[in-house]
Amino acid sequence: MLKIGLDAMGGDFAPEAAVKGAVMALNELGADSHIVLFGDEAQIKAILAAENCNSDKIEIVHTTEVIEMGDHPAKAFQQKPNSSITVGFGYLAKGLIHGFASAGSTGAMMVGSMFAVKPIEGVIRPTISTVVPNIKGEPLMLLDVGLNVDCKPEVLCQYGLIGSIFAESALGIKNPRVALLNIGEEEAKGNAQSQAAYALMKAEAEKGKFNFVGNVESSYMFTGKIADVVVCDGFVGNTILKMVEGFYQINTRMGLTNPFWAAMNYENVGGTPVLGVNAPVTIGHGKSTPLAIKNMILSTERTISSNVTSKMQEAFKA
Amino acid sequence: MLKIGLDAMGGDFAPEAAVKGAVMALNELGADSHIVLFGDEAQIKAILAAENCNSDKIEIVHTTEVIEMGDHPAKAFQQKPNSSITVGFGYLAKGLIHGFASAGSTGAMMVGSMFAVKPIEGVIRPTISTVVPNIKGEPLMLLDVGLNVDCKPEVLCQYGLIGSIFAESALGIKNPRVALLNIGEEEAKGNAQSQAAYALMKAEAEKGKFNFVGNVESSYMFTGKIADVVVCDGFVGNTILKMVEGFYQINTRMGLTNPFWAAMNYENVGGTPVLGVNAPVTIGHGKSTPLAIKNMILSTERTISSNVTSKMQEAFKA
C-alpha cells in the first residue's frame, strides 16, 4: 500500500481546502493508494461528512497543534511536536507514510525535509523545483526555484543529475535534455557561476551521468526545442517563476487566455517537489484551493510510485 | 543644432534599414535636430534617392570600412579606423555629434563607449538598460540588462542613481521610484548580493540621492504599482529581458496580442541606452527594421536633449 501524507491544517484555506482536495483526489488515485490526513480529527470528519465522503482510502492522524505562517519555522517545528507538520514528518521518517505534502509553512516543511528526513548522502544542497508545461504541452522542469539563492557551481551541477533523475522517473521523459540557464548559447557565455557550472556539467555528461545539452536562454525555455530540465540558481529560478506568475496574472486580467497560459496557474502545477532528500516531500502554494491540493496529492503519488528517492540515493552513492 | 549620429552600416539589414529608418525619423525629429549618417556615401545616397529624400537634415560622413559581426570587437575597433563605428565614436568624442546609435556590433559599440567616450568619473561600471511600458502604458526602466553579469553591491547601488537620473530626465518621471529586483518584498530577503545592495541603496536614499522604494518581485514589475526603475545584475536582467522576448514571441504566435504585448516588440523599444559614459550611446537589435531604427534615433534624440549625460556627470561629482 502506498500512503500519501497530507497536512490537513496547512494553507490559507485549511482545513476545508485540504480535505476537499483529498476527496477530489480519490477518483484519480491508484488502486493501492491511501491518503493520510494529519490534523484535527473532528474538523476533518466534519468536512468529510459534509462532502458525503466515507472512503476507507482516507485515514486520519489526529494532531492538536498548527504551525502558523508567523511562527519561526525551526523553533515551531520543535516547540510544536503535536503540529500536523511535525507529526507528518515523524511518520515520513519512520516510513509510516511514503510521501508528505503541505500548503502550510514553507519554512517548516524545509526544516522537516532537512532535519527529519535529511538530505541524501552526497547531495550538497537539496533543491525545490517546478514542473510546468512548455508550448507543446510537454513537461518542463526548472530547478532551483528559490531554496538556494547563492549556488556554488558544484551545486548547480548536481541539480543537473537530480533534475535528470526526476524527469526520467516521475515525468517519464527518456534521457531528458538537461540545460544550464544562461544569457547566451555559447559555452563561454554567462557570469562566473554559470561558466564554472557549464564546465562541471559538461564533464559529468562525458562520464554519462546525464544528458547535458549546454546553455538555454530564457527566451527559448518554453519552446520545448532545447531542454526538458533547466538548471539555475534559486535567485534566478525564483525570478523566472515569479515572472511566469506575473504574466499569467496580467494575461488573465487582459483576457488573453489559452491552454498554455491556463497550465501556468499554480492550481494546476501540483506543488513544488523538494528533491535531494530521503523521501518525497511536496510544498504547495499558501493560497492552495481544493484543485491545487488535489494536483499536489497526485504529483506526490507520482513521485512516490516512480521511486525517485531510491534512484537518487543510488545515483549519489556512485 | 542637435546632431544625432547613426551608423548606416550597422545591423543585419544595413544600409537599407538604417537609411530608411533615418528617413522615417525625419517627420518626428525636433526642428533643430539633424541626423548624421556614417557609412558608404554612394550606397546611402542611392537609398535616399530611392526614398525620394533630399532633406538637408540628413548629413553623410563617408566611411570605407565596416566592423562585421564576426570581427573581434576591440581589435576591429582599432584595426578598422575608417569603419562607421570607429569614425562615429571619433565624432562623438570630439563633440561633432551629440549622440551615436547603431544596430551593428554590440561589442564594438561597447568598446567605443568605454574607450572613446569613456565612463563618467565616479561610475564604477557603466550599464545598458531597457525601457518598456508597464501594463498602464507608463515607462518601466530595467538595468543592467546584460553588460555586467557579476555585479558588486556598490555597482547595483550606483545603478539606482543612474536609473533615477535617466527616468527623471529622459522619461519625464518625477521623483522616480527605484526598486531592487529581489525574490521577496522584505528587506532581509534575497541572496548575499541583493541583501548588501539593499543596505547601500537604503543609505543612499536616506542621503536624498534617489527615491528607493525597496524590493520588487518580478511578478509585480510590470504592474506599475511599485517601481519606475528596477535594478538588478546583468545576468538576471538579461534573463528577464529574454523571458519578455520569449513570451512576446509565444503570445504573438498563439494569436494573443494586445497593446501591452505589442509594446514589448523590440522594434518599438527604441534600442538600449548605454548609461554612465560621457555621451549618449544607443545600441539597437541586430535585426533592426526601419521602424526599430526610427525609434532608436528618436530615443537617442530624447536622451541628448534631456541632458542626461551632464546630469550624471554632476551627480557623480558630488
CSV table of C-alpha atoms in Angstrom, one decimal, chain A residues 135 146 149-150 181-184 190-194 217-223 225 233-236 238-247 250-251 253-258 260-261 264, chain B residues 135 146 149-150 181-184 190-194 217-223 225 233-236 238-247 250-251 253-258 260-261 264:
chain,number,residue,atom,x,y,z
A,135,ILE,CA,4.2,25.4,-25.5
A,146,GLY,CA,14.2,29.6,-4.5
A,149,VAL,CA,19.9,31.7,-3.7
A,150,ASP,CA,23.7,31.6,-3.7
A,181,LEU,CA,20.1,28.6,-17.9
A,182,ASN,CA,22.4,31.2,-19.3
A,183,ILE,CA,22.4,34.5,-21.2
A,184,GLY,CA,23.8,33.2,-24.4
A,190,GLY,CA,27.5,34.0,-18.7
A,191,ASN,CA,28.7,35.0,-15.3
A,192,ALA,CA,31.5,33.4,-13.3
A,193,GLN,CA,29.0,31.0,-11.7
A,194,SER,CA,27.4,29.7,-15.0
A,217,GLU,CA,18.4,31.2,-22.8
A,218,SER,CA,15.2,32.1,-21.0
A,219,SER,CA,13.6,33.2,-24.3
A,220,TYR,CA,13.8,29.5,-25.5
A,221,MET,CA,12.9,27.8,-22.3
A,222,PHE,CA,9.3,27.3,-23.1
A,223,THR,CA,9.7,26.3,-26.7
A,225,LYS,CA,13.2,22.7,-28.6
A,233,ASP,CA,20.4,29.2,-9.0
A,234,GLY,CA,17.4,29.9,-6.7
A,235,PHE,CA,17.5,33.6,-7.2
A,236,VAL,CA,17.3,33.4,-10.9
A,238,ASN,CA,12.5,32.2,-8.4
A,239,THR,CA,12.7,35.3,-10.5
A,240,ILE,CA,11.7,33.3,-13.6
A,241,LEU,CA,8.9,31.6,-11.7
A,242,LYS,CA,7.5,34.9,-10.5
A,243,MET,CA,7.7,36.4,-14.0
A,244,VAL,CA,5.6,33.5,-15.2
A,245,GLU,CA,3.1,34.0,-12.4
A,246,GLY,CA,3.1,37.8,-13.1
A,247,PHE,CA,2.5,37.3,-16.8
A,250,ILE,CA,-1.6,40.0,-16.5
A,251,ASN,CA,-2.7,37.8,-19.4
A,253,ARG,CA,-6.8,40.0,-16.4
A,254,MET,CA,-6.4,41.2,-20.0
A,255,GLY,CA,-8.5,38.3,-21.3
A,256,LEU,CA,-5.5,36.7,-23.1
A,257,THR,CA,-6.1,33.1,-22.2
A,258,ASN,CA,-5.4,29.8,-23.8
A,260,PHE,CA,-0.6,27.2,-22.5
A,261,TRP,CA,-1.3,30.0,-20.0
A,264,MET,CA,0.7,28.1,-15.7
B,135,ILE,CA,0.5,47.5,-18.1
B,146,GLY,CA,23.5,42.2,-19.8
B,149,VAL,CA,26.9,39.9,-15.2
B,150,ASP,CA,28.8,39.8,-11.9
B,181,LEU,CA,14.7,43.3,-8.0
B,182,ASN,CA,14.5,40.6,-5.4
B,183,ILE,CA,12.7,37.4,-4.6
B,184,GLY,CA,10.7,38.8,-1.7
B,190,GLY,CA,17.4,37.6,-1.3
B,191,ASN,CA,20.9,36.4,-1.9
B,192,ALA,CA,24.1,37.9,-0.5
B,193,GLN,CA,24.3,40.4,-3.4
B,194,SER,CA,20.8,41.7,-3.1
B,217,GLU,CA,9.5,40.9,-7.1
B,218,SER,CA,9.5,40.1,-10.8
B,219,SER,CA,5.8,39.2,-10.6
B,220,TYR,CA,5.0,42.8,-9.8
B,221,MET,CA,7.5,44.5,-12.1
B,222,PHE,CA,5.0,45.3,-14.9
B,223,THR,CA,2.1,46.3,-12.7
B,225,LYS,CA,2.3,49.8,-8.7
B,233,ASP,CA,22.6,42.5,-12.1
B,234,GLY,CA,23.2,41.9,-15.8
B,235,PHE,CA,22.6,38.1,-15.6
B,236,VAL,CA,19.2,38.5,-14.0
B,238,ASN,CA,19.2,39.8,-19.4
B,239,THR,CA,17.2,36.7,-18.3
B,240,ILE,CA,14.2,38.9,-17.6
B,241,LEU,CA,14.5,40.7,-20.9
B,242,LYS,CA,14.8,37.4,-22.8
B,243,MET,CA,11.8,36.0,-21.0
B,244,VAL,CA,9.8,39.0,-22.1
B,245,GLU,CA,11.0,38.5,-25.6
B,246,GLY,CA,10.2,34.8,-25.4
B,247,PHE,CA,6.7,35.4,-24.2
B,250,ILE,CA,4.9,32.8,-27.9
B,251,ASN,CA,1.9,35.1,-27.4
B,253,ARG,CA,2.4,33.0,-32.5
B,254,MET,CA,-0.6,31.9,-30.4
B,255,GLY,CA,-2.6,34.9,-31.5
B,256,LEU,CA,-2.6,36.5,-28.0
B,257,THR,CA,-2.0,40.1,-28.9
B,258,ASN,CA,-2.9,43.4,-27.4
B,260,PHE,CA,0.7,45.8,-23.9
B,261,TRP,CA,2.4,42.9,-25.7
B,264,MET,CA,7.3,44.6,-26.0
